[in-house]
The first five atom37 places (N, CA, C, CB, O) and aatype in JSON, in Angstrom:
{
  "aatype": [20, 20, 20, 20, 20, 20, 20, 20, 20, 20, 20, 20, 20, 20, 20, 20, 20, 20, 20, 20, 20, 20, 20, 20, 20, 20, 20, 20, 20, 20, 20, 20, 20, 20, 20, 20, 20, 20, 20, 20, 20, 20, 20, 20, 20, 20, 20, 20, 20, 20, 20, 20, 20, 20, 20, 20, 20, 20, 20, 20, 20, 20, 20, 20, 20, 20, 20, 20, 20, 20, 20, 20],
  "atom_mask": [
    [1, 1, 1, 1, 1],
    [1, 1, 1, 1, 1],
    [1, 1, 1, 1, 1],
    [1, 1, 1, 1, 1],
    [1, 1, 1, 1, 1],
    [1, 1, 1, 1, 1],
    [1, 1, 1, 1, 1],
    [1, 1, 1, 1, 1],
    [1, 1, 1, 1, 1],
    [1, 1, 1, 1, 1],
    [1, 1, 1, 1, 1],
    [1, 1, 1, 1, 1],
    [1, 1, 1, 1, 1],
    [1, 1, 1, 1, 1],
    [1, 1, 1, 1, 1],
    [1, 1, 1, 1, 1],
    [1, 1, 1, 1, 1],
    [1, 1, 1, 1, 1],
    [1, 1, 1, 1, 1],
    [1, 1, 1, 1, 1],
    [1, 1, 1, 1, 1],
    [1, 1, 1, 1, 1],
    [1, 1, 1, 1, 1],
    [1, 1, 1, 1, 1],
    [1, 1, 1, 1, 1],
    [1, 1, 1, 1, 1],
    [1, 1, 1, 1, 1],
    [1, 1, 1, 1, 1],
    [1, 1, 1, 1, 1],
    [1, 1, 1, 1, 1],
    [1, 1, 1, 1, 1],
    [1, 1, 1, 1, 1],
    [1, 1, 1, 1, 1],
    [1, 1, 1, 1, 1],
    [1, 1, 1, 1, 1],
    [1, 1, 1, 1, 1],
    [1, 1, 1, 1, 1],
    [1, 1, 1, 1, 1],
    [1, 1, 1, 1, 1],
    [1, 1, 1, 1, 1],
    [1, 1, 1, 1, 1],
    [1, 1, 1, 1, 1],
    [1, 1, 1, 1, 1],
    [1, 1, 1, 1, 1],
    [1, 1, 1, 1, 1],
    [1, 1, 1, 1, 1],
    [1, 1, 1, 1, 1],
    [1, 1, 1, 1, 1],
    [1, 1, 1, 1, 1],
    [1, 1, 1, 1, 1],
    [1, 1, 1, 1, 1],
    [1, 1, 1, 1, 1],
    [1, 1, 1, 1, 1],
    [1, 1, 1, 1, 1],
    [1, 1, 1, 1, 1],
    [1, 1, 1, 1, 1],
    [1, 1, 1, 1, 1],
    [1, 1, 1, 1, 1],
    [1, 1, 1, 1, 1],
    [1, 1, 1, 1, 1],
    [1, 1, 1, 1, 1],
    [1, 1, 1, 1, 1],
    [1, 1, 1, 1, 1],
    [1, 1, 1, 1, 1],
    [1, 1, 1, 1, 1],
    [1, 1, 1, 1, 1],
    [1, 1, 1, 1, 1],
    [1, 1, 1, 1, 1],
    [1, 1, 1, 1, 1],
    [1, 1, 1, 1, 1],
    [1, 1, 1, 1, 1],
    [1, 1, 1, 1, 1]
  ],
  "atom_positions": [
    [[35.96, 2.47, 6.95], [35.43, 1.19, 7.36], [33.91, 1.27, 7.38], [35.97, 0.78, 8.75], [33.28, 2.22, 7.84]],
    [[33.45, 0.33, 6.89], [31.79, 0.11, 6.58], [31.3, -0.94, 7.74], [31.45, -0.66, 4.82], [31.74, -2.08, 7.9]],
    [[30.27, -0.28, 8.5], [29.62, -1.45, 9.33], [29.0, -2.44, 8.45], [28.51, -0.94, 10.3], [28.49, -2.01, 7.42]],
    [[28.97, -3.92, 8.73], [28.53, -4.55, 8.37], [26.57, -4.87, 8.87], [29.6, -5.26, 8.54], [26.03, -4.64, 9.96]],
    [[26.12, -5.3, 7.93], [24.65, -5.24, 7.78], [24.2, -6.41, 9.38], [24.09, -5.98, 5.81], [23.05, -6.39, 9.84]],
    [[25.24, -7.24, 9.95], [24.95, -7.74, 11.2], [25.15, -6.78, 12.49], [25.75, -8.91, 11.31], [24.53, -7.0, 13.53]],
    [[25.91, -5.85, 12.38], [26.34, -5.04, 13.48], [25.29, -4.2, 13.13], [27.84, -4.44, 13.58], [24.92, -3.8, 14.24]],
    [[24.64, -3.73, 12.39], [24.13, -2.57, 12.31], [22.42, -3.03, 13.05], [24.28, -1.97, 10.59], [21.78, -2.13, 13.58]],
    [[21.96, -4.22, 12.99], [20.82, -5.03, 13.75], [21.16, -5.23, 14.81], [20.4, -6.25, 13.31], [20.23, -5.09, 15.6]],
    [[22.38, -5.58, 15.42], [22.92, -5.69, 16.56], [22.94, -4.44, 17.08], [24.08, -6.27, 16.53], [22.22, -4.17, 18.04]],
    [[23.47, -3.85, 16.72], [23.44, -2.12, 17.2], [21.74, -1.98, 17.6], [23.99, -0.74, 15.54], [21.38, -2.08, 18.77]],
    [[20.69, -1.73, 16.43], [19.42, -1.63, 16.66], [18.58, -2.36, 17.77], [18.98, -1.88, 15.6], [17.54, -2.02, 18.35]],
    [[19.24, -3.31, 17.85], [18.22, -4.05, 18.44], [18.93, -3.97, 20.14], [18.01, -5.76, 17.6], [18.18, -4.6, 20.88]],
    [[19.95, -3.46, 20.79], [20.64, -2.96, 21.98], [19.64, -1.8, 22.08], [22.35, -2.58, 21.84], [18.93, -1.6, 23.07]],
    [[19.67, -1.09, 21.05], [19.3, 0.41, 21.58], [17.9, 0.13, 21.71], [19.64, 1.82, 20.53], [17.36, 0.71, 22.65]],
    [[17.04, -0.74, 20.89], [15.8, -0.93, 20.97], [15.29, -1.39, 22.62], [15.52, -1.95, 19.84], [14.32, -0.96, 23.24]],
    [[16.19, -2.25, 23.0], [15.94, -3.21, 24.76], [15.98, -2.13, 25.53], [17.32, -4.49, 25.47], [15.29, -2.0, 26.55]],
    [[16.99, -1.09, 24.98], [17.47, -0.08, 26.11], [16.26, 0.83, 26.15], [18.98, 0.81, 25.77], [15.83, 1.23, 27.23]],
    [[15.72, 1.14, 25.07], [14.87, 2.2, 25.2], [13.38, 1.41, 25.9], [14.69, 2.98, 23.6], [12.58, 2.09, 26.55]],
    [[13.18, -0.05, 25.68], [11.71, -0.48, 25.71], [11.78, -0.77, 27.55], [11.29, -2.14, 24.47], [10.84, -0.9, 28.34]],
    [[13.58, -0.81, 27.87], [13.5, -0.95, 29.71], [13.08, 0.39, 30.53], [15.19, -1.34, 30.4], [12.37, 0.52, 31.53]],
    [[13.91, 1.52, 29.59], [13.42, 2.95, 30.28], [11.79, 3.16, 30.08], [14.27, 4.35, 29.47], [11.13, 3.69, 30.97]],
    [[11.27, 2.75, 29.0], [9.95, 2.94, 29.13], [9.34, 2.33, 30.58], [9.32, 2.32, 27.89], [8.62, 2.96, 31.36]],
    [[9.78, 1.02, 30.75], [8.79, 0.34, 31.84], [9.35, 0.91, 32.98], [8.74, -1.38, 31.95], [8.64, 0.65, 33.95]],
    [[10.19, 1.5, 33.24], [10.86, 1.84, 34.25], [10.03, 3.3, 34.41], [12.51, 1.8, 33.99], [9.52, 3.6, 35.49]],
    [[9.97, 3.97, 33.48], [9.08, 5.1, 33.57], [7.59, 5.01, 34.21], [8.95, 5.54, 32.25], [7.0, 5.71, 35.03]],
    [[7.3, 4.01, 33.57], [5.41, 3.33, 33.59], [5.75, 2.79, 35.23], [4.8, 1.45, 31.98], [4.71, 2.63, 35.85]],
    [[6.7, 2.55, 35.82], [6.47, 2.1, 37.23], [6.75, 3.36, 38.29], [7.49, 0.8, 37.56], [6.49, 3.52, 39.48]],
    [[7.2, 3.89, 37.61], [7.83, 5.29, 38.91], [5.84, 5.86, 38.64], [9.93, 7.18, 37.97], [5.11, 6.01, 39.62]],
    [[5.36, 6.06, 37.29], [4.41, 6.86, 37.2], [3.38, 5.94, 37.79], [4.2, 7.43, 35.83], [2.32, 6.54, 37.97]],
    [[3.33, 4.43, 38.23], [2.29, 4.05, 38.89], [2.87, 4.1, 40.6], [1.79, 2.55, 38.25], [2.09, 3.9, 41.53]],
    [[4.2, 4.37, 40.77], [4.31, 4.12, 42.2], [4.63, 2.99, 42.91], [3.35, 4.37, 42.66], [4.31, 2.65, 44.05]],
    [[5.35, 2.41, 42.0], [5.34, 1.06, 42.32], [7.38, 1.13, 42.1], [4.06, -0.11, 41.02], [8.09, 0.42, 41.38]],
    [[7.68, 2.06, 42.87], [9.1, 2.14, 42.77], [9.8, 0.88, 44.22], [9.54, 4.1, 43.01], [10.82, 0.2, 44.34]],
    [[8.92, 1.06, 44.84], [9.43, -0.1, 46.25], [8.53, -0.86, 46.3], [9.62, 0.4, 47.85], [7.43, -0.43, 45.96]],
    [[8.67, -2.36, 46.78], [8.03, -3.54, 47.14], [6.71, -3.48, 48.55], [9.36, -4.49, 47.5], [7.04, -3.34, 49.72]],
    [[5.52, -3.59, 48.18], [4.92, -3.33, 49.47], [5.26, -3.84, 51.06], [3.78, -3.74, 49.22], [4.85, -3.36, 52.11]],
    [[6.36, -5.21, 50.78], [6.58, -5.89, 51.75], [8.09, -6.08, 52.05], [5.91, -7.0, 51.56], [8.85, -7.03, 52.17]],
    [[8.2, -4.47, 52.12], [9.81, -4.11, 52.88], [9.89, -5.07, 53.83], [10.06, -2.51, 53.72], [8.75, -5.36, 54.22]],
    [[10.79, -5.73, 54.39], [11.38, -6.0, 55.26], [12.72, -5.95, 55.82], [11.11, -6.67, 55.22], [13.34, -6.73, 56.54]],
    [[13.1, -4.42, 55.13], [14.4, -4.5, 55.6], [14.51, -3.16, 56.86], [15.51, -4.35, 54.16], [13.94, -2.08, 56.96]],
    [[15.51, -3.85, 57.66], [15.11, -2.25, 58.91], [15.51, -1.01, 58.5], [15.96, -2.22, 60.5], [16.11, -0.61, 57.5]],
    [[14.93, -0.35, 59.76], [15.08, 1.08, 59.24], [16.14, 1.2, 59.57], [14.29, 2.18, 59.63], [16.68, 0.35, 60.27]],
    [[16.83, 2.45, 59.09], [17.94, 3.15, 59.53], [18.02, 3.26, 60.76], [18.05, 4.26, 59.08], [16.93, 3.02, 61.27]],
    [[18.67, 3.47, 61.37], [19.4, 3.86, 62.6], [19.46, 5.31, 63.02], [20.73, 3.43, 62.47], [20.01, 6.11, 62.26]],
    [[18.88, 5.75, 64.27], [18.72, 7.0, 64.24], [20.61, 8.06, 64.55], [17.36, 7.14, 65.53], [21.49, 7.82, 65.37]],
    [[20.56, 8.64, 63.98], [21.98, 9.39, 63.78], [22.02, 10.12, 65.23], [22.05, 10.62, 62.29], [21.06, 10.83, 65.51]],
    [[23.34, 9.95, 66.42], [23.85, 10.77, 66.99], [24.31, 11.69, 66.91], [24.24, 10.56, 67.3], [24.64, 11.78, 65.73]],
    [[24.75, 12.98, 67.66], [25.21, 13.9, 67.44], [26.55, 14.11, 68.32], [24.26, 14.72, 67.5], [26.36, 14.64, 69.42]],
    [[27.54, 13.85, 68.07], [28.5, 13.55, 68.91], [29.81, 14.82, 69.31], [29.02, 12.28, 68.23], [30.63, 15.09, 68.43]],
    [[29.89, 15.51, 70.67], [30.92, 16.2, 70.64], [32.35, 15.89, 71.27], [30.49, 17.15, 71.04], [32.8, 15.16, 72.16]],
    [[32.85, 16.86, 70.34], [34.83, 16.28, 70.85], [35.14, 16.91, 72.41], [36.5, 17.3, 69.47], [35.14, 18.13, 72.53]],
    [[35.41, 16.03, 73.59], [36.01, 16.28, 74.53], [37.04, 17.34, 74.22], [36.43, 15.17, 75.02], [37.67, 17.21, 73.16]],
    [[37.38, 18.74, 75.28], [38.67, 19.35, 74.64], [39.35, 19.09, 75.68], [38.77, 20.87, 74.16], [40.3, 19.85, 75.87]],
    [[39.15, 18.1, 76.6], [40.37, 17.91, 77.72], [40.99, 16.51, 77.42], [39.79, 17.94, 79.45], [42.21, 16.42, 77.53]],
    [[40.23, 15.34, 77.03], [40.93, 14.32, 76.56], [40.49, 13.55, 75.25], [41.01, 13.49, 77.57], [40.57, 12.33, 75.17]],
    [[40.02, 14.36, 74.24], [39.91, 14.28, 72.93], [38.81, 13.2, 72.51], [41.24, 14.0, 72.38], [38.68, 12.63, 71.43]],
    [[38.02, 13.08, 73.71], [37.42, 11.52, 73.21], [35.9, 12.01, 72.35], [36.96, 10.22, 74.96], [35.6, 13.12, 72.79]],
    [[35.29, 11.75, 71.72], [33.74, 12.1, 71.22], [32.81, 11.46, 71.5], [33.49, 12.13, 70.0], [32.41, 10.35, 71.12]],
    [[32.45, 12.18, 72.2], [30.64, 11.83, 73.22], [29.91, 12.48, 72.96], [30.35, 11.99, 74.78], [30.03, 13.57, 72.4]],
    [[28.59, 11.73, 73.45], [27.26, 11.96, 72.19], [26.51, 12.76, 73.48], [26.15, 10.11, 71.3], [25.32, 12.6, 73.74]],
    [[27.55, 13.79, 74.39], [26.49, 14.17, 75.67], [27.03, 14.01, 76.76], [25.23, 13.39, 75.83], [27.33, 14.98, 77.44]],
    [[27.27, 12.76, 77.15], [27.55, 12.21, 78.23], [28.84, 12.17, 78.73], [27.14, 11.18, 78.16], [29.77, 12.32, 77.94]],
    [[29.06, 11.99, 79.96], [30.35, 11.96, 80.17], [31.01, 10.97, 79.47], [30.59, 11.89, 81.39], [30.44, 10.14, 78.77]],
    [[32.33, 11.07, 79.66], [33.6, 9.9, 79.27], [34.11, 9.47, 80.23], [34.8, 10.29, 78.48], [35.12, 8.78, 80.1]],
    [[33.62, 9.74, 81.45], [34.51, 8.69, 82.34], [35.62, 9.38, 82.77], [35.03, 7.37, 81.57], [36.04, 8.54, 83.57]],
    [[36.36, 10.22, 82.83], [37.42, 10.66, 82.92], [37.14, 11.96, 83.93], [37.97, 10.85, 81.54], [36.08, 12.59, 84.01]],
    [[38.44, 12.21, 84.73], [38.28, 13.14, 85.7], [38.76, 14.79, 85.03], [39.23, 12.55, 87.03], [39.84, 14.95, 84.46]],
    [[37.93, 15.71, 85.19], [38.24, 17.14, 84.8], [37.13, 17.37, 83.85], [39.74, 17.41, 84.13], [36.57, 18.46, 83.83]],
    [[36.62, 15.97, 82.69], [35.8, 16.05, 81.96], [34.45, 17.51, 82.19], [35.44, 14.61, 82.05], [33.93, 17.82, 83.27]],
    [[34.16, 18.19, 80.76], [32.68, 18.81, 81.2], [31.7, 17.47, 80.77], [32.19, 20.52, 80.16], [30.57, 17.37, 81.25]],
    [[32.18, 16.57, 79.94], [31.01, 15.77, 79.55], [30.66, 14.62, 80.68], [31.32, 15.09, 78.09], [29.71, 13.86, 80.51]]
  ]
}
């Protein structure tokens, strides 16, 4: 089977977009301009560290659980 002389421009001209987006995509990481100056989205959330009760299985970040015998 022979590609036809339309697929074969079609073909070229995909790979051509593809390659001319990685370029600009390159040209922006190398100016730094990978994030928007005017984030407004929140920050993360700071991560707990949470341990498993071994008397009534519950996971607390420290503190007690409420429960009698508890070490937390």
């Amino acid at each position: 089977m022979i590609p036809s002389l339309p697929k074969l421009i079609g073909l070229a001209a995909v790979i051509w977009l593809v390659w001319i987006a990685f370029r600009m995509f390159e040209a922006r990481q190398a100016r730094g301009e990978t994030k928007p100056d005017n984030d407004d989205r929140p920050a993360d959330p700071p991560s707990v560290d949470l341990v498993e009760c071994d008397i009534c299985g519950a996971w607390v970040a420290g503190d007690s659980c409420e429960r009698d015998n508890c070490p937390y």
